[in-house]
Coordinates of C-alpha atoms in Angstrom, one line a residue:
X593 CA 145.3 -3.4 82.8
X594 CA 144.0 -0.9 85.2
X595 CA 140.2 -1.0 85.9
X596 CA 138.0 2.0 87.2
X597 CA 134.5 1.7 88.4
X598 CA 132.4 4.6 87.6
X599 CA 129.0 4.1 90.4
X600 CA 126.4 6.2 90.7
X601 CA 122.4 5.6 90.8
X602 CA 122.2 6.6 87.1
X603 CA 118.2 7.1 87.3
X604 CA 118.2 8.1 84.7
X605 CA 121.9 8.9 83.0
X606 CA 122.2 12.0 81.6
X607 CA 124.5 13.9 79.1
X608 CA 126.8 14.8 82.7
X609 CA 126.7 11.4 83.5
X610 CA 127.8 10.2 79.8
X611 CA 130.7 12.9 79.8
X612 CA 132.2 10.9 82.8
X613 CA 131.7 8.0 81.6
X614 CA 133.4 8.7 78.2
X615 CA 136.4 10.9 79.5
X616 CA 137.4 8.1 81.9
X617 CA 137.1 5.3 79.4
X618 CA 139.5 7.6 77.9
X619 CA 142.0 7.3 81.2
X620 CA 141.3 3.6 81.9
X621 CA 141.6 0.2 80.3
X622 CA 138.6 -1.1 81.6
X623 CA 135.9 0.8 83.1
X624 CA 132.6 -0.6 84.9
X625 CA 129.5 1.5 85.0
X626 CA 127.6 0.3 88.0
X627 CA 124.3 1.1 88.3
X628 CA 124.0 0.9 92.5
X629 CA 121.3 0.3 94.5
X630 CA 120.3 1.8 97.4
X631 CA 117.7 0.4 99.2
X632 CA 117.2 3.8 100.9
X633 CA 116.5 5.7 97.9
X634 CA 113.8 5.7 95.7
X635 CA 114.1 5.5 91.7
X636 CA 111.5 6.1 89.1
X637 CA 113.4 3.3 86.9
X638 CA 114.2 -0.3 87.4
X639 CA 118.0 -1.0 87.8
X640 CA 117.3 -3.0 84.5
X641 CA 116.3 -0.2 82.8
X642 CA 118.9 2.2 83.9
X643 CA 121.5 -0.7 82.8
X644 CA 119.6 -0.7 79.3
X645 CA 119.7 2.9 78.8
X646 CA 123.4 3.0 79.8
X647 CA 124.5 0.2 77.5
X648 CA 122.7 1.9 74.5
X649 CA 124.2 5.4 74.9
X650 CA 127.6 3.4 75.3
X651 CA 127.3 1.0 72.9
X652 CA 130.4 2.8 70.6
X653 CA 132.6 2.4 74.1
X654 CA 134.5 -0.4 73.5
X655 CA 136.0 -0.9 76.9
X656 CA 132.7 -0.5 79.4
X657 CA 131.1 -3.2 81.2
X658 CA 127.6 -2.3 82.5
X659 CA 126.8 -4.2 86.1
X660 CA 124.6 -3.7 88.9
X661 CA 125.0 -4.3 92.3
X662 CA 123.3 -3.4 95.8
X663 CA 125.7 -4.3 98.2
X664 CA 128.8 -1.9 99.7
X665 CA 130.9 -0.6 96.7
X666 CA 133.8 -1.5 98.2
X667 CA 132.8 -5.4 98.4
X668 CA 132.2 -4.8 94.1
X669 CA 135.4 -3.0 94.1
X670 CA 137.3 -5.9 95.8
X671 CA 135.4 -8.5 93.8
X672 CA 136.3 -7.3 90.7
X673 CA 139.8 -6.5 91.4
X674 CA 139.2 -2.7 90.6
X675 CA 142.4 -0.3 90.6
X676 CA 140.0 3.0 91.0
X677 CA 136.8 4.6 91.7
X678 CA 135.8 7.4 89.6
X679 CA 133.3 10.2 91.1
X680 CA 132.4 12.9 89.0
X681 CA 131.7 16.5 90.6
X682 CA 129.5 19.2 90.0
X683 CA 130.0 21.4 93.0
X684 CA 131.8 22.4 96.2
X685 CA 128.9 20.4 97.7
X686 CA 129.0 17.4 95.5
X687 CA 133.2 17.4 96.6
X688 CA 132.6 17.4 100.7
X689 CA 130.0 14.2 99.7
X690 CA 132.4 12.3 98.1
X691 CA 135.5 13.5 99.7
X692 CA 134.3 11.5 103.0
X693 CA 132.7 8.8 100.9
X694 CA 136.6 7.9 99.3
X695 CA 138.1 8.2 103.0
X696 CA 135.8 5.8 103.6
X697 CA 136.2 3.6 100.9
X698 CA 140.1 4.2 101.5
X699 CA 139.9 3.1 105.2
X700 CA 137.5 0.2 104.2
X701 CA 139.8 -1.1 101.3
X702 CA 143.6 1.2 101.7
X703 CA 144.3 -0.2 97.6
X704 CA 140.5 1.9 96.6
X705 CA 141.8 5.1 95.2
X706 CA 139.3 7.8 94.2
X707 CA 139.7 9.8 90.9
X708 CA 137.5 12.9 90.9
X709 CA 135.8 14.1 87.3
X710 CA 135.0 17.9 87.2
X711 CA 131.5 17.8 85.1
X712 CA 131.5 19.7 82.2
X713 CA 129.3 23.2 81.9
X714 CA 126.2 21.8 81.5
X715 CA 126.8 19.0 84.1
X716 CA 127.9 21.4 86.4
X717 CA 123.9 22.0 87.5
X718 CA 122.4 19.3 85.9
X719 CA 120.9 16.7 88.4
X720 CA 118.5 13.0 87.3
X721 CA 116.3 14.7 89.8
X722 CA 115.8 17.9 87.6
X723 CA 115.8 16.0 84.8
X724 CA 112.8 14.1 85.9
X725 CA 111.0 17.3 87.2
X726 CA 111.8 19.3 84.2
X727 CA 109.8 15.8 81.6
X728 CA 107.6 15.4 84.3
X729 CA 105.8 19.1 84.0
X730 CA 106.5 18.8 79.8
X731 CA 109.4 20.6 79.7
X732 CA 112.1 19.6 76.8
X733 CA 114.9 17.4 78.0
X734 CA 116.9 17.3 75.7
X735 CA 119.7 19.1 75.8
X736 CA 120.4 17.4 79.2
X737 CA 119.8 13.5 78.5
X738 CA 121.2 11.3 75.5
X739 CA 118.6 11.5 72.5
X740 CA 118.5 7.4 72.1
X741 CA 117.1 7.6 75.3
X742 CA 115.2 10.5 75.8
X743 CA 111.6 9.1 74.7
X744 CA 111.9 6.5 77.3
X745 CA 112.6 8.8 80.0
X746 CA 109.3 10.9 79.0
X747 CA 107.7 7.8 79.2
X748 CA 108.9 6.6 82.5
X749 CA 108.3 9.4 84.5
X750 CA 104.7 9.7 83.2
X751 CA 104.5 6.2 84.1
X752 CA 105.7 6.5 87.3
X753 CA 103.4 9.9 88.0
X754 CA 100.1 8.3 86.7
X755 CA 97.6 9.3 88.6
X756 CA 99.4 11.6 91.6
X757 CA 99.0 14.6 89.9

């Protein structure tokens, strides 16, 4: 049984992010979304929330686990006995990022292979960030974020904005 961890700060997930995840269910026996926390970022949702909305836009998945963690991914990848970390790309950019990120993670843990994702064509510019620009300023969402989610996202973001504007 090979496992692959698919991390990422998933604030919120998106339709790029949900094309990862289902094309590398498709490659792996078991694969972990993990919802990461970095203290040196901020996130207009909860890492509950982000958890929730990934669990119900997976729900048909039958072989994803939804977790959270906030410590070094390679301590989570070693803890759960992982086989592979799975990255997904967007552009040149996003590949110099997580090229050093897996040399890292190699160097840190030599059994942590990285599997790279190329997004599809609407992932390919499609960030959470613009996502949460476009709903904050009204603008329609969705074409870019799952629909069982896409009310909550509105929501959130208006939440979050309340009274800065």
């Amino acid at each position: 049984m090979r496992t692959a961890i698919y991390p990422g700060s998933f604030d919120p997930v998106t339709c790029g992010h949900l094309d990862i995840i289902k094309r590398a269910a498709k490659l792996f026996d078991n694969l972990i979304v993990l919802v990461s926390v970095n203290p040196l970022k901020s996130t207009c949702f909860s890492p509950e929330e982000r958890m929730d909305f990934i669990c119900r836009v997976t729900k048909g998945i039958p072989n994803i686990q939804v977790d959270c963690d906030d410590g070094l991914l390679i301590d989570y990848f070693n803890k759960r006995n992982a086989d592979v970390i799975v990255k997904g790309l967007r552009a040149m950019s996003d590949f110099e990022y997580e090229f050093q990120m897996a040399l890292v993670n190699k160097d840190l843990c030599y059994k942590a292979e990285t599997v790279f994702l190329c997004a599809d064509v609407v992932g390919t510019f499609l960030s959470s960030s613009m996502v949460k620009q476009i709903a904050l300023f009204g603008g329609d969402i969705s074409s870019y974020v799952p629909h069982e989610i896409e009310t909550d996202i509105i929501k959130g973001v208006k939440r979050l904005n309340k009274g800065n504007i």
